[in-house]
Amino acid sequence: MFVPMDTVEANYPEKQTATNPLMIRYHVYSRRIRTMLYLGGVLQDRTHSAIRTYIVGFSVILMSLSHCIFLINLCRDHTDNLMLMVKYFSQIGSFIAPALMSACFLIKREKLIELHETLNDMFERELEQDQEAALATLYAFDRPFCIVFFTIAMTVLLHVCPPLISIIYQIIHHTEPRRYRFPFPGKFPWTVPINDGFIFYLHFLYHLFLGWWTVFTISSVDSLFGFYAFQISSILYAMSVKLRSANLQPRGTFSEILETCVWTHRRLCQCNYTLENIWQPIILRMLLANSILICILIFQVTQLTDIIMSEIFLLIFYITLKLLQTFMYAWYGNFITSTSEYFREGIYFSDWPDSSLDRHVRTNIIMTMMQKPMTIKALKVTSVNVNMFTNIVNTAVSYFFLLQSLDEGRER
């Protein structure tokens, strides 16, 4: 899905000799996302075998959904314990995410590849003309990518490391009897030995793969949304800068620039619609799940009676992850909307009425100014912007007070 960097650099070698720090940073950003998509099993690329892509994708779906079933099976044994029920349901919401993301990418594979190729071509064209304008907002996108990956990785490692260290310790010190545990809770429909043996290690490997998909699939898909939002908003911003400086150009040159910008804007609207079409089930799940998960996690913090540092750190990282994930999507959607409005203002304040444009181009310009700014919506329910983040936090707090009142009612 990502064009190799040597191909990109070959398009403008004279600019690469200058070793622009922003260009280097952009290349590192795109390479990291491609690597994450590959490790997460969701890389859609014409250079990779489609059969292999579907095999890995179905593996992610099967493993994630199967563990959700194991967690539901475990919930049936603890229906009288509200604390454990909310803990298990919070993990069900997290493990559904890799399965849904992989399914969306497999179903929309051709649209995803087409979206990347279209945006990549347009973005490269803007880079050739003005690197500074095209990469002006890079810092607002590549840093959150690293923060989200670190937060997800730390959350999963806090689940995986304690049982792994316990296994290693018991093997080294020849502890008898050995009692091992798995990183993630769940009840298998069959009996699994907890002391040793091939069957146990096979199930433990299953848990390690589950943690692997959770880290790389979720972080790569979330970051890819940010990467496409960066490209769309950067192209819009670069065109806005171009329009503001084009007023000083000769009349014929200005008309060509304006016509090109309007044509590019139309293609970006199509890309924005495709991006929304691919990600809207993912965003809708995130809206519904994160508001409930944040509420559950806050409730778990208030119910802690014994201070266990590992559990406290786990809850802190988990709450931070859900807030950060929600804010990232809201921030990216807001960026697209604001740069789209900035582009419309660039056309409005340009000298297009006095330019030598034919009536078809003038009609397109008027229609562009009359259009609403680009937005990302989740199944036409809500727009992805900063207000969405505020609404989710308010909903989570409301759910928390409801859950707290239910818990007090059960104690009485």
Coordinates of C-alpha atoms in Angstrom, one line a residue:
M1 CA 0.0 0.0 0.0
F2 CA 3.0 2.3 0.5
V3 CA 5.2 3.2 -2.3
P4 CA 8.9 2.3 -1.6
M5 CA 10.9 5.2 -0.5
D6 CA 13.6 4.8 -3.2
T7 CA 10.8 5.3 -5.8
V8 CA 9.6 8.4 -4.1
E9 CA 13.1 9.9 -3.8
A10 CA 13.8 9.2 -7.5
N11 CA 11.0 11.6 -8.4
Y12 CA 12.9 14.6 -7.1
P13 CA 16.6 13.7 -6.5
E14 CA 17.7 17.3 -6.8
K15 CA 15.7 18.1 -3.7
Q16 CA 17.0 15.1 -1.7
T17 CA 20.6 16.4 -2.0
A18 CA 19.6 19.2 0.3
T19 CA 18.8 16.7 3.0
N20 CA 15.7 18.5 4.2
P21 CA 15.1 17.4 7.8
L22 CA 11.3 17.5 7.3
M23 CA 11.6 15.2 4.2
I24 CA 13.7 12.8 6.3
R25 CA 11.2 12.9 9.1
Y26 CA 8.3 12.3 6.6
H27 CA 10.1 9.3 5.1
V28 CA 10.7 7.8 8.6
Y29 CA 7.1 8.4 9.5
S30 CA 5.8 6.6 6.4
R31 CA 8.2 3.7 6.8
R32 CA 7.2 3.2 10.4
I33 CA 3.6 3.0 9.5
R34 CA 4.2 0.6 6.7
T35 CA 6.3 -1.6 9.1
M36 CA 3.5 -1.5 11.7
L37 CA 0.9 -2.5 9.1
Y38 CA 3.0 -5.4 8.1
L39 CA 3.6 -6.6 11.6
G40 CA -0.1 -6.1 12.4
G41 CA -1.2 -8.3 9.5
V42 CA -3.2 -5.5 7.8
L43 CA -0.9 -4.3 5.1
Q44 CA -2.8 -4.1 1.8
D45 CA -0.4 -3.8 -1.1
R46 CA -0.4 -4.7 -4.7
T47 CA 3.2 -6.0 -4.4
H48 CA 2.1 -8.6 -1.7
S49 CA 0.2 -11.8 -2.4
A50 CA -3.5 -11.4 -1.9
I51 CA -3.8 -15.0 -0.6
R52 CA -1.1 -14.3 2.0
T53 CA -2.9 -11.1 3.0
Y54 CA -6.2 -12.9 3.5
I55 CA -4.6 -15.8 5.4
V56 CA -3.0 -13.4 7.9
G57 CA -6.1 -11.2 8.1
F58 CA -8.4 -14.2 8.9
S59 CA -5.9 -15.3 11.5
V60 CA -6.2 -12.0 13.3
I61 CA -10.0 -12.1 13.1
L62 CA -10.1 -15.8 14.3
M63 CA -7.8 -15.3 17.3
S64 CA -9.3 -12.0 18.4
L65 CA -13.0 -13.2 18.2
S66 CA -12.2 -16.6 19.8
H67 CA -10.8 -14.9 22.8
C68 CA -13.8 -12.7 23.1
I69 CA -15.9 -15.9 23.3
F70 CA -13.5 -17.3 26.0
L71 CA -14.0 -14.1 28.0
I72 CA -17.8 -14.3 27.6
N73 CA -17.6 -17.9 28.8
L74 CA -15.6 -16.7 31.9
C75 CA -18.1 -13.9 32.6
R76 CA -20.8 -16.6 33.0
D77 CA -19.0 -17.9 36.0
H78 CA -18.8 -14.5 37.8
T79 CA -22.2 -13.0 37.2
D80 CA -22.4 -12.2 41.0
N81 CA -19.2 -10.2 40.9
L82 CA -19.7 -6.8 39.3
M83 CA -16.0 -5.9 39.6
L84 CA -14.9 -8.9 37.6
M85 CA -17.7 -8.6 35.1
V86 CA -16.8 -5.0 34.2
K87 CA -13.1 -6.0 34.0
Y88 CA -13.8 -8.8 31.5
F89 CA -16.2 -6.8 29.4
S90 CA -13.6 -4.0 29.1
Q91 CA -11.2 -6.6 27.7
I92 CA -13.8 -7.9 25.3
G93 CA -14.2 -4.4 23.9
S94 CA -10.4 -4.2 23.3
F95 CA -10.1 -7.6 21.6
I96 CA -12.9 -6.9 19.2
A97 CA -10.9 -4.0 17.8
P98 CA -8.2 -6.0 15.9
A99 CA -10.9 -8.3 14.4
L100 CA -13.0 -5.4 13.2
M101 CA -10.0 -3.5 11.8
S102 CA -8.7 -6.5 9.9
A103 CA -12.2 -7.3 8.6
C104 CA -12.7 -3.8 7.3
F105 CA -9.4 -3.7 5.6
L106 CA -10.0 -7.1 3.9
I107 CA -13.5 -6.1 2.7
K108 CA -12.4 -2.7 1.5
R109 CA -9.0 -3.8 0.2
E110 CA -9.3 -2.4 -3.3
K111 CA -10.7 0.9 -2.1
L112 CA -7.9 1.2 0.5
I113 CA -5.2 0.6 -2.2
E114 CA -6.8 3.0 -4.5
L115 CA -7.1 5.6 -1.7
H116 CA -3.4 5.3 -1.0
E117 CA -2.3 5.5 -4.6
T118 CA -4.5 8.6 -5.3
L119 CA -3.4 10.5 -2.1
N120 CA 0.3 9.5 -2.6
D121 CA 0.3 10.9 -6.2
M122 CA -1.3 14.2 -5.2
F123 CA 0.9 14.6 -2.2
E124 CA 4.1 13.9 -4.1
R125 CA 3.0 16.6 -6.6
E126 CA 2.7 19.1 -3.8
L127 CA 6.0 18.1 -2.4
E128 CA 7.7 18.7 -5.7
Q129 CA 6.3 22.3 -5.8
D130 CA 6.6 23.3 -2.1
Q131 CA 8.0 21.0 0.5
E132 CA 7.7 23.6 3.3
A133 CA 3.9 24.1 2.9
A134 CA 3.2 20.4 2.3
L135 CA 5.1 19.3 5.5
A136 CA 4.1 22.2 7.7
T137 CA 1.8 20.1 9.9
L138 CA 4.0 17.0 10.1
Y139 CA 4.9 17.5 13.7
A140 CA 1.2 17.3 14.7
F141 CA 0.9 13.8 13.2
D142 CA 4.1 11.8 13.6
R143 CA 4.5 12.5 17.4
P144 CA 1.0 11.1 18.3
F145 CA 1.9 8.0 16.3
C146 CA 4.8 7.2 18.6
I147 CA 2.9 8.1 21.8
V148 CA 0.0 5.8 20.9
F149 CA 2.3 2.9 20.0
F150 CA 4.2 3.3 23.3
T151 CA 1.0 3.4 25.3
I152 CA -0.6 0.3 23.7
A153 CA 2.7 -1.6 24.0
M154 CA 3.1 -0.8 27.7
T155 CA -0.5 -1.8 28.4
V156 CA -0.1 -5.2 26.7
L157 CA 3.4 -5.7 28.3
L158 CA 2.0 -5.2 31.7
H159 CA -0.3 -8.1 31.0
V160 CA 2.3 -10.3 29.4
C161 CA 5.4 -9.7 31.4
P162 CA 4.3 -10.8 35.0
P163 CA 3.2 -14.4 33.9
L164 CA 6.2 -14.7 31.6
I165 CA 8.7 -13.6 34.4
S166 CA 6.9 -16.0 36.8
I167 CA 7.4 -18.9 34.4
I168 CA 11.0 -18.2 33.9
Y169 CA 11.6 -17.8 37.6
Q170 CA 9.9 -21.1 38.4
I171 CA 11.9 -23.0 35.8
I172 CA 15.2 -21.5 36.9
H173 CA 14.6 -22.2 40.6
H174 CA 12.9 -25.6 40.0
T175 CA 9.9 -24.6 42.0
E176 CA 7.5 -27.4 42.8
P177 CA 4.6 -27.5 42.3
R178 CA 4.7 -25.2 39.3
R179 CA 1.6 -23.1 38.8
Y180 CA 1.5 -20.9 35.7
R181 CA -1.1 -18.4 34.5
F182 CA -1.9 -16.9 31.2
P183 CA -1.4 -13.2 30.3
F184 CA -5.1 -12.6 29.5
P185 CA -8.1 -14.0 31.4
G186 CA -10.4 -16.4 29.6
K187 CA -12.1 -19.8 30.0
F188 CA -11.4 -22.4 27.3
P189 CA -14.1 -25.0 26.5
W190 CA -11.5 -27.6 27.2
T191 CA -9.1 -28.4 30.1
V192 CA -5.7 -26.7 29.9
P193 CA -2.9 -27.8 32.3
I194 CA -1.5 -24.9 34.3
N195 CA 1.8 -26.5 35.5
D196 CA 3.8 -27.4 32.4
G197 CA 3.8 -29.3 29.2
F198 CA 3.4 -28.8 25.5
I199 CA -0.3 -28.0 25.7
F200 CA 0.2 -25.2 28.2
Y201 CA 3.0 -23.6 26.1
L202 CA 0.9 -23.8 23.0
H203 CA -1.9 -21.9 24.7
F204 CA 0.6 -19.4 26.1
L205 CA 1.9 -18.9 22.5
Y206 CA -1.7 -18.2 21.5
H207 CA -1.8 -15.4 24.2
L208 CA 1.4 -14.0 23.0
F209 CA 0.1 -13.8 19.4
L210 CA -3.1 -12.2 20.8
G211 CA -1.0 -9.5 22.5
W212 CA 1.0 -9.0 19.3
W213 CA -2.0 -8.4 17.1
T214 CA -3.5 -6.1 19.8
V215 CA -0.4 -3.9 19.8
F216 CA 0.5 -3.7 16.1
T217 CA -3.0 -4.0 14.5
I218 CA -4.7 -1.3 16.6
S219 CA -1.7 1.1 16.6
S220 CA -1.1 0.7 12.8
V221 CA -4.7 1.2 11.8
D222 CA -5.2 4.2 14.1
S223 CA -1.9 5.7 12.8
L224 CA -2.8 5.0 9.2
F225 CA -6.0 7.1 9.6
G226 CA -3.8 9.9 10.9
F227 CA -1.4 9.5 8.0
Y228 CA -4.2 9.9 5.4
A229 CA -5.6 12.8 7.4
F230 CA -2.2 14.4 7.3
Q231 CA -1.9 14.0 3.5
I232 CA -5.4 15.4 2.9
S233 CA -5.0 18.3 5.2
S234 CA -1.4 19.0 4.0
I235 CA -2.6 19.1 0.3
L236 CA -5.4 21.5 1.2
Y237 CA -3.0 23.7 3.2
A238 CA -0.4 23.7 0.4
M239 CA -3.1 24.7 -2.2
S240 CA -4.3 27.5 0.1
V241 CA -0.8 28.9 0.3
K242 CA -0.4 28.6 -3.4
L243 CA -3.7 30.5 -4.1
R244 CA -2.7 33.3 -1.8
S245 CA 0.7 33.7 -3.6
A246 CA -0.9 33.2 -7.0
N247 CA -2.6 36.6 -6.9
L248 CA 0.7 38.2 -7.7
Q249 CA 1.3 35.9 -10.7
P250 CA 0.4 36.8 -14.3
R251 CA -3.3 36.4 -15.2
G252 CA -2.8 33.2 -17.3
T253 CA -0.6 31.5 -14.6
F254 CA -3.1 32.4 -11.9
S255 CA -6.0 30.8 -14.0
E256 CA -4.0 27.6 -14.4
I257 CA -3.2 27.4 -10.7
L258 CA -6.8 28.0 -9.7
E259 CA -8.2 25.4 -12.2
T260 CA -5.7 22.8 -10.9
C261 CA -6.6 23.5 -7.3
V262 CA -10.3 23.1 -8.0
W263 CA -9.7 19.9 -9.8
T264 CA -7.5 18.6 -6.9
H265 CA -10.1 19.6 -4.4
R266 CA -12.7 17.5 -6.2
R267 CA -10.4 14.5 -6.0
L268 CA -9.7 15.1 -2.3
C269 CA -13.5 15.2 -1.6
Q270 CA -13.6 11.7 -3.2
C271 CA -10.7 10.6 -1.1
N272 CA -12.3 12.0 2.0
Y273 CA -15.5 10.0 1.3
T274 CA -13.5 6.8 0.7
L275 CA -11.6 7.4 4.0
E276 CA -14.9 7.8 5.8
N277 CA -16.4 4.7 4.1
I278 CA -13.5 2.5 5.2
W279 CA -13.0 3.8 8.7
Q280 CA -16.6 4.5 9.8
P281 CA -17.3 1.1 11.4
I282 CA -13.9 1.4 13.2
I283 CA -14.7 4.9 14.4
L284 CA -18.2 3.9 15.5
R285 CA -16.9 1.0 17.5
M286 CA -14.3 3.3 19.1
L287 CA -17.1 5.8 20.0
L288 CA -19.3 3.2 21.7
A289 CA -16.6 1.2 23.3
N290 CA -14.3 3.9 24.6
S291 CA -17.0 5.8 26.4
I292 CA -18.0 2.5 28.2
L293 CA -14.4 1.4 28.7
I294 CA -13.3 4.8 30.2
C295 CA -16.3 4.5 32.6
I296 CA -15.4 0.9 33.5
L297 CA -11.7 1.8 34.1
I298 CA -12.5 4.7 36.3
F299 CA -14.9 2.4 38.3
Q300 CA -12.1 -0.1 38.7
V301 CA -9.8 2.5 40.1
T302 CA -12.3 3.6 42.6
Q303 CA -12.9 0.0 43.7
L304 CA -9.2 -0.7 44.4
T305 CA -8.7 -1.6 48.1
D306 CA -5.2 -3.0 48.0
I307 CA -2.4 -0.9 46.5
I308 CA -0.8 -3.2 43.8
M309 CA 1.6 -1.1 41.7
S310 CA 1.4 -3.3 38.6
E311 CA -2.4 -3.1 38.6
I312 CA -2.4 0.7 39.2
F313 CA 0.1 1.3 36.3
L314 CA -2.0 -1.0 34.1
L315 CA -5.2 1.0 34.8
I316 CA -3.4 4.3 34.3
F317 CA -1.9 3.2 30.9
Y318 CA -5.3 1.8 29.9
I319 CA -7.2 5.0 30.7
T320 CA -4.6 7.1 29.0
L321 CA -4.7 4.9 25.9
K322 CA -8.5 5.2 25.5
L323 CA -8.4 9.0 26.1
L324 CA -5.5 9.4 23.7
Q325 CA -7.0 7.2 21.0
T326 CA -10.3 9.1 21.1
F327 CA -8.6 12.5 21.1
M328 CA -6.4 11.4 18.1
Y329 CA -9.3 10.6 15.9
A330 CA -11.1 13.8 17.0
W331 CA -7.9 15.8 16.3
Y332 CA -7.3 14.3 12.9
G333 CA -10.9 14.9 11.8
N334 CA -10.7 18.4 13.1
F335 CA -7.5 19.0 11.0
I336 CA -9.3 18.0 7.8
T337 CA -12.2 20.2 8.5
S338 CA -10.2 23.3 9.4
T339 CA -7.8 23.0 6.4
S340 CA -10.8 22.5 4.1
E341 CA -12.3 25.7 5.4
Y342 CA -8.9 27.5 5.0
F343 CA -8.8 26.4 1.4
R344 CA -12.3 27.7 0.7
E345 CA -11.3 31.0 2.1
G346 CA -8.2 31.0 -0.1
I347 CA -10.5 30.7 -3.2
Y348 CA -12.9 33.3 -1.9
F349 CA -10.2 36.0 -1.4
S350 CA -8.5 35.3 -4.7
D351 CA -9.0 37.3 -7.8
W352 CA -10.9 34.5 -9.6
P353 CA -13.8 36.8 -10.8
D354 CA -11.3 38.8 -13.0
S355 CA -9.5 35.7 -14.3
S356 CA -9.8 34.2 -17.8
L357 CA -11.6 31.0 -16.8
D358 CA -14.3 29.3 -18.9
R359 CA -17.8 29.0 -17.5
H360 CA -17.4 25.4 -16.5
V361 CA -14.4 26.2 -14.2
R362 CA -16.2 29.2 -12.8
T363 CA -19.2 27.0 -12.0
N364 CA -16.9 24.5 -10.2
I365 CA -15.3 27.3 -8.2
I366 CA -18.7 28.6 -7.1
M367 CA -19.8 25.0 -6.1
T368 CA -16.5 24.6 -4.2
M369 CA -17.2 27.7 -2.2
M370 CA -20.8 26.7 -1.5
Q371 CA -19.8 23.3 -0.2
K372 CA -19.5 22.6 3.5
P373 CA -16.0 21.9 4.8
M374 CA -14.8 18.3 4.6
T375 CA -15.8 16.2 7.6
I376 CA -15.4 12.6 8.6
K377 CA -18.6 11.0 10.0
A378 CA -19.2 7.7 11.7
L379 CA -22.2 6.1 9.8
K380 CA -23.8 9.6 9.5
V381 CA -24.2 9.6 13.3
T382 CA -21.6 12.1 14.5
S383 CA -18.8 14.2 13.0
V384 CA -15.2 13.3 14.0
N385 CA -14.0 16.4 15.7
V386 CA -13.0 17.8 19.1
N387 CA -16.6 18.1 20.1
M388 CA -16.9 14.3 19.7
F389 CA -14.1 13.9 22.2
T390 CA -15.8 16.1 24.7
N391 CA -19.1 14.2 24.3
I392 CA -17.4 10.8 24.9
V393 CA -15.8 12.0 28.1
N394 CA -19.1 13.4 29.3
T395 CA -20.9 10.2 28.4
A396 CA -18.2 8.2 30.3
V397 CA -18.6 10.2 33.4
S398 CA -22.4 9.7 33.2
Y399 CA -22.0 6.0 32.8
F400 CA -19.6 5.9 35.8
F401 CA -22.1 7.5 38.2
L402 CA -24.7 5.0 36.9
L403 CA -22.4 2.1 37.5
Q404 CA -21.5 3.4 40.9
S405 CA -25.2 3.7 41.9
L406 CA -25.8 0.1 40.7
D407 CA -22.9 -1.2 42.8
E408 CA -24.2 0.6 45.9
G409 CA -27.6 -0.9 45.3
R410 CA -26.1 -4.4 45.1
E411 CA -24.3 -3.8 48.4
R412 CA -27.5 -2.8 50.2

